Amino acid sequence: NHHNYRNMEARAQDFLSQLTPEETAALESLRGALKAKGTLSSDSSQLLMSAIWARKLNVERAQELYENNQRIRKLLNLPADYVPVTLVNEKLLDTHGYWVEPDKTDKEGRLITYAVPGRIVTTHLPIEDVFVWLFFMNDYCAYNVAPAIARKQVVIVEDVAHMGFKNMDMRLNKKAKEFGLSNVQNLFAQRVGAIYLVNFSVLLRPLLSFAKLFIKAKLIQRIHIVNHAELHKFIDPESLSFEMGGHLQSSGATWVEHAKAQGGMTPGAGHHSSTASTSSSTSSTLPAPVDNKI
């Protein structure tokens, strides 16, 4: 309705007001390049900036990432602007295995995301459902994290207790290759600065060694095995979920409850197209995905 549209536009304007001159110039350069090429499926400043930040203000590489992302949205019949929670398979949401607190950071000001892979088994679900879930998480961060945090890397705090090979869905990278990409990391706008593994046991060493086969070398160097006390060296307990040894009363369950309460409303995109049918009419000229190696 009109009230919701005005609220969305206000949020978009607030977002734009927080950009630096250099970021604003990169945003307009990317928008112009996409318009000239006919591949601007979504005019959402938040989505465009998420690609720019992911590629460290390199507009050419951001354009490749954006076009990859929009191409796969079209193949999956997803909205160009924002994938709402209502499109996500509830079996994935109800694992409570992944969540983010959009206003909480580590001591370096980086966004904190959480994963409990031992809760997540996806191999019995269509792989397309897993990608929809990942797009939802990508978009949630794009629209709910302030520029002061979003322009930095993210850190992942991962509780690996009870994790096993059953929790690794090898279809993800296989499907990414079908999309024309070397791996799923070349599809989403996140730069991972650190991964903290808690509750790690020697029994998980074979699993970690296997996982490293599919992770880029520089990302492997950012993996740290820590206990809860050591984690506090990097993240203040007040900013850390109680599930990971902190004081913050948040969890995968409370985050999902909040996300569901938001419903399917597009949260402040400042956009022109917000449905799958709209995106398909504008993205037919998107080129084949480019494997943007980082």
mmCIF file of C-alpha atoms in Angstrom:
data_model
loop_
_atom_site.group_PDB
_atom_site.id
_atom_site.type_symbol
_atom_site.label_atom_id
_atom_site.label_comp_id
_atom_site.label_asym_id
_atom_site.label_seq_id
_atom_site.Cartn_x
_atom_site.Cartn_y
_atom_site.Cartn_z
ATOM 1 C CA ASN A 1 0.000 0.000 0.000
ATOM 2 C CA HIS A 2 0.931 3.676 -0.195
ATOM 3 C CA HIS A 3 2.124 3.842 3.421
ATOM 4 C CA ASN A 4 4.447 0.858 2.963
ATOM 5 C CA TYR A 5 5.845 2.286 -0.262
ATOM 6 C CA ARG A 6 6.606 5.611 1.436
ATOM 7 C CA ASN A 7 8.312 3.760 4.302
ATOM 8 C CA MET A 8 10.418 1.773 1.826
ATOM 9 C CA GLU A 9 11.454 4.920 0.002
ATOM 10 C CA ALA A 10 12.357 6.619 3.287
ATOM 11 C CA ARG A 11 14.585 3.696 4.247
ATOM 12 C CA ALA A 12 16.269 3.785 0.857
ATOM 13 C CA GLN A 13 16.963 7.503 1.214
ATOM 14 C CA ASP A 14 18.363 6.963 4.704
ATOM 15 C CA PHE A 15 20.616 4.252 3.301
ATOM 16 C CA LEU A 16 21.903 6.551 0.546
ATOM 17 C CA SER A 17 22.616 9.344 3.030
ATOM 18 C CA GLN A 18 25.078 7.079 4.857
ATOM 19 C CA LEU A 19 27.270 6.406 1.819
ATOM 20 C CA THR A 20 30.645 8.072 1.324
ATOM 21 C CA PRO A 21 31.233 10.204 -1.812
ATOM 22 C CA GLU A 22 33.401 7.425 -3.232
ATOM 23 C CA GLU A 23 30.666 4.840 -2.623
ATOM 24 C CA THR A 24 28.016 7.097 -4.148
ATOM 25 C CA ALA A 25 30.166 7.546 -7.254
ATOM 26 C CA ALA A 26 30.684 3.764 -7.530
ATOM 27 C CA LEU A 27 26.932 3.192 -7.133
ATOM 28 C CA GLU A 28 26.064 5.591 -9.944
ATOM 29 C CA SER A 29 28.828 4.163 -12.128
ATOM 30 C CA LEU A 30 27.518 0.619 -11.648
ATOM 31 C CA ARG A 31 23.923 1.667 -12.210
ATOM 32 C CA GLY A 32 24.920 3.473 -15.401
ATOM 33 C CA ALA A 33 26.952 0.541 -16.719
ATOM 34 C CA LEU A 34 24.077 -1.879 -16.100
ATOM 35 C CA LYS A 35 21.532 0.418 -17.746
ATOM 36 C CA ALA A 36 23.773 0.843 -20.776
ATOM 37 C CA LYS A 37 24.107 -2.932 -21.071
ATOM 38 C CA GLY A 38 20.408 -3.580 -20.428
ATOM 39 C CA THR A 39 21.055 -5.773 -17.396
ATOM 40 C CA LEU A 40 19.659 -3.619 -14.587
ATOM 41 C CA SER A 41 17.002 -6.052 -13.358
ATOM 42 C CA SER A 42 16.718 -4.394 -9.950
ATOM 43 C CA ASP A 43 17.401 -0.739 -9.252
ATOM 44 C CA SER A 44 17.741 -1.401 -5.524
ATOM 45 C CA SER A 45 20.588 0.709 -4.154
ATOM 46 C CA GLN A 46 21.070 -1.791 -1.326
ATOM 47 C CA LEU A 47 21.597 -4.728 -3.671
ATOM 48 C CA LEU A 48 23.866 -2.733 -5.946
ATOM 49 C CA MET A 49 25.974 -1.529 -3.021
ATOM 50 C CA SER A 50 26.231 -5.037 -1.563
ATOM 51 C CA ALA A 51 27.899 -6.120 -4.811
ATOM 52 C CA ILE A 52 30.159 -3.048 -4.773
ATOM 53 C CA TRP A 53 31.272 -3.662 -1.193
ATOM 54 C CA ALA A 54 31.808 -7.345 -1.900
ATOM 55 C CA ARG A 55 34.228 -6.367 -4.668
ATOM 56 C CA LYS A 56 35.929 -3.554 -2.724
ATOM 57 C CA LEU A 57 34.478 -0.725 -4.869
ATOM 58 C CA ASN A 58 35.705 -2.315 -8.099
ATOM 59 C CA VAL A 59 32.749 -1.489 -10.331
ATOM 60 C CA GLU A 60 33.660 -3.889 -13.138
ATOM 61 C CA ARG A 61 33.899 -6.854 -10.783
ATOM 62 C CA ALA A 62 30.769 -5.730 -8.922
ATOM 63 C CA GLN A 63 28.903 -5.740 -12.227
ATOM 64 C CA GLU A 64 29.934 -9.347 -12.849
ATOM 65 C CA LEU A 65 28.739 -10.367 -9.386
ATOM 66 C CA TYR A 66 25.451 -8.505 -9.747
ATOM 67 C CA GLU A 67 24.747 -10.049 -13.152
ATOM 68 C CA ASN A 68 25.560 -13.529 -11.853
ATOM 69 C CA ASN A 69 23.211 -12.994 -8.929
ATOM 70 C CA GLN A 70 20.370 -11.660 -11.068
ATOM 71 C CA ARG A 71 20.794 -14.372 -13.693
ATOM 72 C CA ILE A 72 20.342 -17.131 -11.118
ATOM 73 C CA ARG A 73 17.382 -15.356 -9.550
ATOM 74 C CA LYS A 74 15.700 -15.464 -12.923
ATOM 75 C CA LEU A 75 16.489 -19.164 -13.402
ATOM 76 C CA LEU A 76 14.957 -19.879 -9.990
ATOM 77 C CA ASN A 77 11.981 -17.590 -10.707
ATOM 78 C CA LEU A 78 12.859 -15.355 -7.744
ATOM 79 C CA PRO A 79 12.151 -11.629 -7.307
ATOM 80 C CA ALA A 80 14.894 -9.390 -8.620
ATOM 81 C CA ASP A 81 14.886 -7.128 -5.553
ATOM 82 C CA TYR A 82 14.315 -9.181 -2.448
ATOM 83 C CA VAL A 83 13.487 -12.795 -1.603
ATOM 84 C CA PRO A 84 10.943 -12.663 1.250
ATOM 85 C CA VAL A 85 10.818 -15.224 4.022
ATOM 86 C CA THR A 86 7.494 -16.467 2.665
ATOM 87 C CA LEU A 87 9.329 -18.090 -0.269
ATOM 88 C CA VAL A 88 11.723 -20.058 1.963
ATOM 89 C CA ASN A 89 11.056 -23.708 2.745
ATOM 90 C CA GLU A 90 9.968 -23.740 6.402
ATOM 91 C CA LYS A 91 11.923 -26.933 7.003
ATOM 92 C CA LEU A 92 15.091 -24.901 6.411
ATOM 93 C CA LEU A 93 14.012 -21.997 8.576
ATOM 94 C CA ASP A 94 12.984 -24.293 11.401
ATOM 95 C CA THR A 95 16.430 -25.856 11.664
ATOM 96 C CA HIS A 96 17.442 -22.598 13.458
ATOM 97 C CA GLY A 97 20.861 -23.346 12.052
ATOM 98 C CA TYR A 98 21.790 -19.952 10.627
ATOM 99 C CA TRP A 99 21.079 -16.426 11.779
ATOM 100 C CA VAL A 100 22.434 -12.898 11.943
ATOM 101 C CA GLU A 101 22.091 -9.936 14.283
ATOM 102 C CA PRO A 102 22.242 -6.982 11.851
ATOM 103 C CA ASP A 103 23.430 -4.427 14.418
ATOM 104 C CA LYS A 104 26.005 -6.539 16.293
ATOM 105 C CA THR A 105 29.677 -6.607 15.370
ATOM 106 C CA ASP A 106 32.985 -8.026 16.506
ATOM 107 C CA LYS A 107 35.707 -5.802 17.974
ATOM 108 C CA GLU A 108 36.731 -4.750 14.450
ATOM 109 C CA GLY A 109 33.231 -3.592 13.569
ATOM 110 C CA ARG A 110 32.444 -6.578 11.324
ATOM 111 C CA LEU A 111 28.989 -8.132 11.102
ATOM 112 C CA ILE A 112 28.539 -11.322 13.138
ATOM 113 C CA THR A 113 26.718 -14.245 11.547
ATOM 114 C CA TYR A 114 26.038 -17.577 13.206
ATOM 115 C CA ALA A 115 25.920 -21.151 11.976
ATOM 116 C CA VAL A 116 25.135 -24.431 13.697
ATOM 117 C CA PRO A 117 25.614 -26.884 10.824
ATOM 118 C CA GLY A 118 24.840 -29.901 13.006
ATOM 119 C CA ARG A 119 21.204 -28.805 12.909
ATOM 120 C CA ILE A 120 21.088 -28.519 9.127
ATOM 121 C CA VAL A 121 20.505 -31.473 6.814
ATOM 122 C CA THR A 122 19.445 -30.426 3.328
ATOM 123 C CA THR A 123 20.203 -33.426 1.134
ATOM 124 C CA HIS A 124 16.589 -34.640 1.319
ATOM 125 C CA LEU A 125 15.310 -31.316 -0.010
ATOM 126 C CA PRO A 126 15.382 -29.961 -3.574
ATOM 127 C CA ILE A 127 18.658 -28.132 -4.130
ATOM 128 C CA GLU A 128 16.666 -25.204 -5.517
ATOM 129 C CA ASP A 129 15.114 -24.756 -2.054
ATOM 130 C CA VAL A 130 18.586 -24.444 -0.560
ATOM 131 C CA PHE A 131 19.488 -21.721 -3.053
ATOM 132 C CA VAL A 132 16.271 -19.837 -2.259
ATOM 133 C CA TRP A 133 17.262 -19.951 1.431
ATOM 134 C CA LEU A 134 20.721 -18.582 0.595
ATOM 135 C CA PHE A 135 19.242 -15.787 -1.522
ATOM 136 C CA PHE A 136 16.928 -14.878 1.351
ATOM 137 C CA MET A 137 19.871 -14.643 3.761
ATOM 138 C CA ASN A 138 21.835 -12.594 1.217
ATOM 139 C CA ASP A 139 18.963 -10.152 0.785
ATOM 140 C CA TYR A 140 18.197 -9.943 4.494
ATOM 141 C CA CYS A 141 21.725 -8.686 5.120
ATOM 142 C CA ALA A 142 21.618 -6.305 2.157
ATOM 143 C CA TYR A 143 18.523 -4.531 3.469
ATOM 144 C CA ASN A 144 18.934 -4.768 7.240
ATOM 145 C CA VAL A 145 22.628 -4.019 7.844
ATOM 146 C CA ALA A 146 23.687 -0.367 8.017
ATOM 147 C CA PRO A 147 26.424 0.856 5.635
ATOM 148 C CA ALA A 148 28.865 1.432 8.507
ATOM 149 C CA ILE A 149 28.827 -2.336 9.073
ATOM 150 C CA ALA A 150 27.977 -3.587 5.581
ATOM 151 C CA ARG A 151 31.042 -2.011 3.973
ATOM 152 C CA LYS A 152 33.253 -4.279 6.088
ATOM 153 C CA GLN A 153 33.754 -8.035 6.039
ATOM 154 C CA VAL A 154 31.607 -10.491 7.983
ATOM 155 C CA VAL A 155 32.676 -13.016 10.587
ATOM 156 C CA ILE A 156 31.076 -16.410 11.036
ATOM 157 C CA VAL A 157 30.775 -17.975 14.481
ATOM 158 C CA GLU A 158 30.150 -21.642 13.907
ATOM 159 C CA ASP A 159 29.249 -24.249 16.518
ATOM 160 C CA VAL A 160 30.446 -27.497 14.961
ATOM 161 C CA ALA A 161 29.257 -29.833 17.718
ATOM 162 C CA HIS A 162 27.374 -32.812 16.265
ATOM 163 C CA MET A 163 28.450 -31.879 12.745
ATOM 164 C CA GLY A 164 29.148 -34.686 10.300
ATOM 165 C CA PHE A 165 29.323 -35.463 6.599
ATOM 166 C CA LYS A 166 25.512 -35.624 6.582
ATOM 167 C CA ASN A 167 25.485 -31.856 7.126
ATOM 168 C CA MET A 168 27.532 -31.107 3.993
ATOM 169 C CA ASP A 169 25.449 -30.712 0.863
ATOM 170 C CA MET A 170 27.831 -31.413 -2.001
ATOM 171 C CA ARG A 171 25.132 -30.502 -4.504
ATOM 172 C CA LEU A 172 25.658 -26.776 -3.919
ATOM 173 C CA ASN A 173 28.882 -26.427 -5.865
ATOM 174 C CA LYS A 174 27.661 -28.946 -8.444
ATOM 175 C CA LYS A 175 24.618 -26.782 -9.061
ATOM 176 C CA ALA A 176 26.814 -23.684 -9.152
ATOM 177 C CA LYS A 177 28.829 -25.299 -11.944
ATOM 178 C CA GLU A 178 25.592 -25.936 -13.827
ATOM 179 C CA PHE A 179 24.989 -22.196 -13.498
ATOM 180 C CA GLY A 180 28.410 -21.570 -15.069
ATOM 181 C CA LEU A 181 30.260 -20.714 -11.831
ATOM 182 C CA SER A 182 33.171 -22.509 -10.188
ATOM 183 C CA ASN A 183 31.517 -22.434 -6.756
ATOM 184 C CA VAL A 184 28.629 -20.929 -4.837
ATOM 185 C CA GLN A 185 30.874 -18.257 -3.292
ATOM 186 C CA ASN A 186 30.903 -16.427 -6.640
ATOM 187 C CA LEU A 187 27.169 -15.816 -6.422
ATOM 188 C CA PHE A 188 26.602 -14.006 -3.134
ATOM 189 C CA ALA A 189 27.848 -10.670 -1.823
ATOM 190 C CA GLN A 190 29.803 -11.531 1.303
ATOM 191 C CA ARG A 191 33.451 -11.100 2.178
ATOM 192 C CA VAL A 192 34.341 -13.407 5.037
ATOM 193 C CA GLY A 193 36.992 -11.953 7.334
ATOM 194 C CA ALA A 194 37.107 -14.767 9.893
ATOM 195 C CA ILE A 195 35.488 -18.084 10.760
ATOM 196 C CA TYR A 196 35.518 -19.083 14.419
ATOM 197 C CA LEU A 197 34.865 -22.764 15.074
ATOM 198 C CA VAL A 198 33.694 -23.587 18.588
ATOM 199 C CA ASN A 199 33.118 -27.005 20.147
ATOM 200 C CA PHE A 200 35.650 -28.484 17.749
ATOM 201 C CA SER A 201 36.895 -31.991 18.555
ATOM 202 C CA VAL A 202 39.659 -34.119 17.100
ATOM 203 C CA LEU A 203 36.966 -36.310 15.582
ATOM 204 C CA LEU A 204 36.130 -33.433 13.237
ATOM 205 C CA ARG A 205 39.614 -33.146 11.755
ATOM 206 C CA PRO A 206 38.854 -35.466 8.779
ATOM 207 C CA LEU A 207 35.712 -33.456 8.072
ATOM 208 C CA LEU A 208 37.605 -30.147 8.192
ATOM 209 C CA SER A 209 40.317 -31.527 5.912
ATOM 210 C CA PHE A 210 37.645 -32.608 3.441
ATOM 211 C CA ALA A 211 35.879 -29.232 3.604
ATOM 212 C CA LYS A 212 39.138 -27.414 2.864
ATOM 213 C CA LEU A 213 39.177 -29.055 -0.563
ATOM 214 C CA PHE A 214 36.274 -26.796 -1.533
ATOM 215 C CA ILE A 215 37.392 -23.585 0.172
ATOM 216 C CA LYS A 216 39.732 -20.992 -1.257
ATOM 217 C CA ALA A 217 43.203 -20.886 0.265
ATOM 218 C CA LYS A 218 42.890 -17.390 1.694
ATOM 219 C CA LEU A 219 39.646 -18.361 3.419
ATOM 220 C CA ILE A 220 41.292 -21.403 4.994
ATOM 221 C CA GLN A 221 43.811 -19.041 6.600
ATOM 222 C CA ARG A 222 40.921 -17.219 8.276
ATOM 223 C CA ILE A 223 39.604 -20.283 10.116
ATOM 224 C CA HIS A 224 40.259 -20.211 13.864
ATOM 225 C CA ILE A 225 39.485 -23.022 16.306
ATOM 226 C CA VAL A 226 38.547 -21.447 19.629
ATOM 227 C CA ASN A 227 36.700 -22.105 22.866
ATOM 228 C CA HIS A 228 34.126 -19.695 24.275
ATOM 229 C CA ALA A 229 36.661 -17.842 26.436
ATOM 230 C CA GLU A 230 39.030 -17.367 23.492
ATOM 231 C CA LEU A 231 36.138 -16.144 21.352
ATOM 232 C CA HIS A 232 35.660 -13.248 23.784
ATOM 233 C CA LYS A 233 39.046 -11.899 22.658
ATOM 234 C CA PHE A 234 37.467 -11.136 19.303
ATOM 235 C CA ILE A 235 33.819 -10.473 20.208
ATOM 236 C CA ASP A 236 32.504 -8.766 23.333
ATOM 237 C CA PRO A 237 30.165 -11.113 25.264
ATOM 238 C CA GLU A 238 27.455 -8.408 25.144
ATOM 239 C CA SER A 239 27.458 -8.675 21.344
ATOM 240 C CA LEU A 240 27.618 -12.468 21.251
ATOM 241 C CA SER A 241 24.678 -14.898 21.313
ATOM 242 C CA PHE A 242 24.259 -16.926 24.485
ATOM 243 C CA GLU A 243 24.345 -20.005 22.232
ATOM 244 C CA MET A 244 28.015 -19.209 21.596
ATOM 245 C CA GLY A 245 28.944 -18.315 25.154
ATOM 246 C CA GLY A 246 27.884 -14.670 25.130
ATOM 247 C CA HIS A 247 25.306 -12.601 26.971
ATOM 248 C CA LEU A 248 23.077 -11.612 24.046
ATOM 249 C CA GLN A 249 19.619 -13.134 24.323
ATOM 250 C CA SER A 250 19.344 -14.077 20.691
ATOM 251 C CA SER A 251 19.370 -17.402 18.913
ATOM 252 C CA GLY A 252 18.465 -19.093 15.678
ATOM 253 C CA ALA A 253 14.943 -19.628 17.018
ATOM 254 C CA THR A 254 14.339 -15.993 18.019
ATOM 255 C CA TRP A 255 15.776 -14.710 14.739
ATOM 256 C CA VAL A 256 13.511 -16.953 12.650
ATOM 257 C CA GLU A 257 10.519 -15.864 14.726
ATOM 258 C CA HIS A 258 11.379 -12.236 13.991
ATOM 259 C CA ALA A 259 11.929 -12.923 10.271
ATOM 260 C CA LYS A 260 8.570 -14.678 9.992
ATOM 261 C CA ALA A 261 6.876 -11.800 11.801
ATOM 262 C CA GLN A 262 8.200 -9.444 9.108
ATOM 263 C CA GLY A 263 6.342 -11.559 6.561
ATOM 264 C CA GLY A 264 6.777 -11.100 2.821
ATOM 265 C CA MET A 265 7.074 -7.310 2.759
ATOM 266 C CA THR A 266 9.980 -5.957 0.771
ATOM 267 C CA PRO A 267 11.988 -4.027 3.391
ATOM 268 C CA GLY A 268 12.926 -0.677 1.912
ATOM 269 C CA ALA A 269 14.362 -1.456 -1.476
ATOM 270 C CA GLY A 270 13.956 1.862 -3.275
ATOM 271 C CA HIS A 271 13.305 -0.180 -6.380
ATOM 272 C CA HIS A 272 11.268 -0.407 -9.540
ATOM 273 C CA SER A 273 10.645 -4.169 -9.761
ATOM 274 C CA SER A 274 9.872 -6.461 -6.850
ATOM 275 C CA THR A 275 8.283 -9.592 -8.243
ATOM 276 C CA ALA A 276 9.563 -12.548 -10.203
ATOM 277 C CA SER A 277 7.336 -11.746 -13.159
ATOM 278 C CA THR A 278 8.645 -8.184 -13.270
ATOM 279 C CA SER A 279 12.251 -9.289 -13.136
ATOM 280 C CA SER A 280 11.828 -11.733 -15.990
ATOM 281 C CA SER A 281 10.739 -8.992 -18.329
ATOM 282 C CA THR A 282 13.898 -7.000 -17.735
ATOM 283 C CA SER A 283 16.558 -9.639 -17.278
ATOM 284 C CA SER A 284 16.202 -11.585 -20.503
ATOM 285 C CA THR A 285 19.282 -9.863 -21.848
ATOM 286 C CA LEU A 286 21.505 -10.882 -18.945
ATOM 287 C CA PRO A 287 24.697 -12.491 -20.196
ATOM 288 C CA ALA A 288 25.914 -15.910 -19.148
ATOM 289 C CA PRO A 289 27.312 -15.839 -15.590
ATOM 290 C CA VAL A 290 30.913 -14.729 -15.219
ATOM 291 C CA ASP A 291 33.023 -16.652 -12.726
ATOM 292 C CA ASN A 292 34.283 -13.753 -10.629
ATOM 293 C CA LYS A 293 37.260 -15.266 -8.840
ATOM 294 C CA ILE A 294 38.313 -13.615 -5.590
#
